Amino acid sequence: MKKIISKCIFAGAALVASVSLACAQGKVSVAAISGYFAQGFGVSIVNGLNKAKTDFGIDLKLVDTGNRALDYEEQFANLAKDGKYDLIFVMGWELVDALQKASAAYPNQRFVFIDGVLDSDKMIYANFAEEQGSFIA
């Protein structure tokens, strides 16, 4: 339980910093595998972005990518192809391959990758230091 709380705190802090970057333009999308929006840090992320929607008037779109790798790639392409979103949040290490392809295909799109890392200078990362959760507890 303590580990989950520390992850939620970290995710919330990362979101505040990232959303402030997007507020000037006001368009944010969040893509996650089925179930992420209803559990753990996914709930905190959605709550934080909904608060940003209310407080700052951002245009927010939540996308459930499904559970198949082909769905991930298609969803990222749909979100990134027209450049509508200033930031696209991607939750979950399982999405790394599809995100890497989308990042290469849409070089002007900025992504926030939560719970994973890619070698790209146009990504914002929010990762968890598991050992620090124990310290907080």
mmCIF file of C-alpha atoms in Angstrom:
data_model
loop_
_atom_site.group_PDB
_atom_site.id
_atom_site.type_symbol
_atom_site.label_atom_id
_atom_site.label_comp_id
_atom_site.label_asym_id
_atom_site.label_seq_id
_atom_site.Cartn_x
_atom_site.Cartn_y
_atom_site.Cartn_z
ATOM 1 C CA MET A 1 0.000 0.000 0.000
ATOM 2 C CA LYS A 2 2.811 2.402 0.890
ATOM 3 C CA LYS A 3 4.500 1.693 -2.437
ATOM 4 C CA ILE A 4 1.306 2.539 -4.312
ATOM 5 C CA ILE A 5 0.908 5.799 -2.407
ATOM 6 C CA SER A 6 4.463 6.867 -3.202
ATOM 7 C CA LYS A 7 3.942 6.039 -6.884
ATOM 8 C CA CYS A 8 0.774 8.118 -6.933
ATOM 9 C CA ILE A 9 2.534 11.063 -5.327
ATOM 10 C CA PHE A 10 5.345 10.902 -7.888
ATOM 11 C CA ALA A 11 2.943 10.551 -10.815
ATOM 12 C CA GLY A 12 0.917 13.505 -9.597
ATOM 13 C CA ALA A 13 4.013 15.703 -9.329
ATOM 14 C CA ALA A 14 5.149 14.715 -12.817
ATOM 15 C CA LEU A 15 1.716 15.483 -14.188
ATOM 16 C CA VAL A 16 1.586 18.944 -12.677
ATOM 17 C CA ALA A 17 4.903 19.812 -14.324
ATOM 18 C CA SER A 18 3.922 18.318 -17.670
ATOM 19 C CA VAL A 19 0.424 19.770 -17.797
ATOM 20 C CA SER A 20 1.772 23.245 -17.119
ATOM 21 C CA LEU A 21 3.735 22.936 -20.376
ATOM 22 C CA ALA A 22 0.594 22.102 -22.317
ATOM 23 C CA CYS A 23 -1.690 24.684 -20.752
ATOM 24 C CA ALA A 24 -0.545 27.428 -23.100
ATOM 25 C CA GLN A 25 -2.052 25.541 -26.046
ATOM 26 C CA GLY A 26 -4.576 23.586 -24.011
ATOM 27 C CA LYS A 27 -4.742 20.202 -25.739
ATOM 28 C CA VAL A 28 -3.735 17.028 -23.919
ATOM 29 C CA SER A 29 -4.409 13.364 -24.605
ATOM 30 C CA VAL A 30 -3.823 10.345 -22.396
ATOM 31 C CA ALA A 31 -3.438 6.859 -23.865
ATOM 32 C CA ALA A 32 -3.340 3.776 -21.661
ATOM 33 C CA ILE A 33 -3.867 0.034 -21.842
ATOM 34 C CA SER A 34 -7.281 -1.229 -20.747
ATOM 35 C CA GLY A 35 -7.616 -1.029 -17.001
ATOM 36 C CA TYR A 36 -4.979 1.641 -16.298
ATOM 37 C CA PHE A 37 -7.582 4.366 -15.835
ATOM 38 C CA ALA A 38 -9.289 2.372 -13.082
ATOM 39 C CA GLN A 39 -6.362 1.357 -10.882
ATOM 40 C CA GLY A 40 -3.248 2.552 -9.114
ATOM 41 C CA PHE A 41 -1.428 5.564 -10.466
ATOM 42 C CA GLY A 42 -3.727 5.668 -13.503
ATOM 43 C CA VAL A 43 -6.526 6.948 -11.284
ATOM 44 C CA SER A 44 -4.263 9.691 -9.925
ATOM 45 C CA ILE A 45 -3.220 10.693 -13.430
ATOM 46 C CA VAL A 46 -6.790 10.927 -14.665
ATOM 47 C CA ASN A 47 -7.867 12.853 -11.549
ATOM 48 C CA GLY A 48 -4.984 15.289 -11.965
ATOM 49 C CA LEU A 49 -5.727 15.882 -15.632
ATOM 50 C CA ASN A 50 -9.438 16.315 -14.950
ATOM 51 C CA LYS A 51 -8.512 18.939 -12.361
ATOM 52 C CA ALA A 52 -6.301 20.657 -14.959
ATOM 53 C CA LYS A 53 -9.253 20.547 -17.348
ATOM 54 C CA THR A 54 -11.439 22.284 -14.774
ATOM 55 C CA ASP A 55 -8.826 24.726 -13.475
ATOM 56 C CA PHE A 56 -7.034 25.603 -16.727
ATOM 57 C CA GLY A 57 -9.570 24.745 -19.419
ATOM 58 C CA ILE A 58 -7.396 22.224 -21.254
ATOM 59 C CA ASP A 59 -8.951 20.037 -23.931
ATOM 60 C CA LEU A 60 -8.553 16.500 -22.568
ATOM 61 C CA LYS A 61 -9.107 13.207 -24.366
ATOM 62 C CA LEU A 62 -8.736 9.825 -22.636
ATOM 63 C CA VAL A 63 -8.021 6.883 -24.929
ATOM 64 C CA ASP A 64 -8.266 3.255 -23.877
ATOM 65 C CA THR A 65 -5.857 1.552 -26.274
ATOM 66 C CA GLY A 66 -7.289 -1.907 -25.801
ATOM 67 C CA ASN A 67 -5.137 -4.941 -25.070
ATOM 68 C CA ARG A 68 -3.564 -5.779 -28.439
ATOM 69 C CA ALA A 69 -0.246 -4.387 -29.678
ATOM 70 C CA LEU A 70 -1.752 -3.500 -33.071
ATOM 71 C CA ASP A 71 -4.360 -1.368 -31.296
ATOM 72 C CA TYR A 72 -1.616 0.598 -29.532
ATOM 73 C CA GLU A 73 0.095 1.602 -32.767
ATOM 74 C CA GLU A 74 -3.174 2.578 -34.416
ATOM 75 C CA GLN A 75 -4.282 4.666 -31.437
ATOM 76 C CA PHE A 76 -0.965 6.545 -31.237
ATOM 77 C CA ALA A 77 -1.088 7.256 -34.970
ATOM 78 C CA ASN A 78 -4.655 8.554 -34.657
ATOM 79 C CA LEU A 79 -3.661 10.876 -31.810
ATOM 80 C CA ALA A 80 -0.413 12.154 -33.324
ATOM 81 C CA LYS A 81 -1.084 12.394 -37.059
ATOM 82 C CA ASP A 82 -2.859 15.758 -37.144
ATOM 83 C CA GLY A 83 -0.791 17.446 -34.425
ATOM 84 C CA LYS A 84 -3.925 18.347 -32.471
ATOM 85 C CA TYR A 85 -2.437 17.529 -29.063
ATOM 86 C CA ASP A 86 0.432 19.409 -27.456
ATOM 87 C CA LEU A 87 1.137 16.462 -25.176
ATOM 88 C CA ILE A 88 0.201 12.816 -25.413
ATOM 89 C CA PHE A 89 0.597 10.968 -22.123
ATOM 90 C CA VAL A 90 1.369 7.265 -22.474
ATOM 91 C CA MET A 91 0.969 5.078 -19.395
ATOM 92 C CA GLY A 92 2.633 1.700 -19.025
ATOM 93 C CA TRP A 93 5.866 0.017 -20.045
ATOM 94 C CA GLU A 94 3.832 -2.351 -22.228
ATOM 95 C CA LEU A 95 3.390 0.464 -24.747
ATOM 96 C CA VAL A 96 7.103 1.082 -25.338
ATOM 97 C CA ASP A 97 7.318 -0.512 -28.814
ATOM 98 C CA ALA A 98 4.266 1.295 -30.164
ATOM 99 C CA LEU A 99 5.433 4.558 -28.618
ATOM 100 C CA GLN A 100 8.863 4.199 -30.208
ATOM 101 C CA LYS A 101 7.247 3.790 -33.636
ATOM 102 C CA ALA A 102 4.921 6.750 -33.092
ATOM 103 C CA SER A 103 7.783 8.909 -31.876
ATOM 104 C CA ALA A 104 9.764 8.151 -35.041
ATOM 105 C CA ALA A 105 6.764 8.606 -37.350
ATOM 106 C CA TYR A 106 5.652 11.918 -35.792
ATOM 107 C CA PRO A 107 8.834 13.817 -34.889
ATOM 108 C CA ASN A 108 7.040 17.042 -33.943
ATOM 109 C CA GLN A 109 4.744 15.386 -31.397
ATOM 110 C CA ARG A 110 5.673 15.612 -27.703
ATOM 111 C CA PHE A 111 4.999 12.579 -25.528
ATOM 112 C CA VAL A 112 4.998 12.048 -21.772
ATOM 113 C CA PHE A 113 5.979 8.435 -21.058
ATOM 114 C CA ILE A 114 4.934 7.262 -17.611
ATOM 115 C CA ASP A 115 6.577 4.113 -16.271
ATOM 116 C CA GLY A 116 9.084 3.685 -19.097
ATOM 117 C CA VAL A 117 12.058 5.204 -20.930
ATOM 118 C CA LEU A 118 12.954 5.652 -24.592
ATOM 119 C CA ASP A 119 16.113 7.157 -26.031
ATOM 120 C CA SER A 120 14.526 10.341 -27.325
ATOM 121 C CA ASP A 121 15.041 14.015 -26.560
ATOM 122 C CA LYS A 122 11.393 14.838 -27.279
ATOM 123 C CA MET A 123 10.045 12.685 -24.463
ATOM 124 C CA ILE A 124 9.177 13.690 -20.947
ATOM 125 C CA TYR A 125 9.588 10.774 -18.551
ATOM 126 C CA ALA A 126 7.977 9.969 -15.236
ATOM 127 C CA ASN A 127 9.512 6.855 -13.750
ATOM 128 C CA PHE A 128 9.342 5.329 -10.341
ATOM 129 C CA ALA A 129 12.227 4.775 -7.977
ATOM 130 C CA GLU A 130 10.838 1.813 -6.086
ATOM 131 C CA GLU A 131 13.382 2.154 -3.286
ATOM 132 C CA GLN A 132 12.262 5.707 -2.541
ATOM 133 C CA GLY A 133 8.748 4.561 -1.737
ATOM 134 C CA SER A 134 10.183 2.572 1.156
ATOM 135 C CA PHE A 135 12.004 5.655 2.391
ATOM 136 C CA ILE A 136 8.802 7.716 2.378
ATOM 137 C CA ALA A 137 7.006 5.032 4.365
#
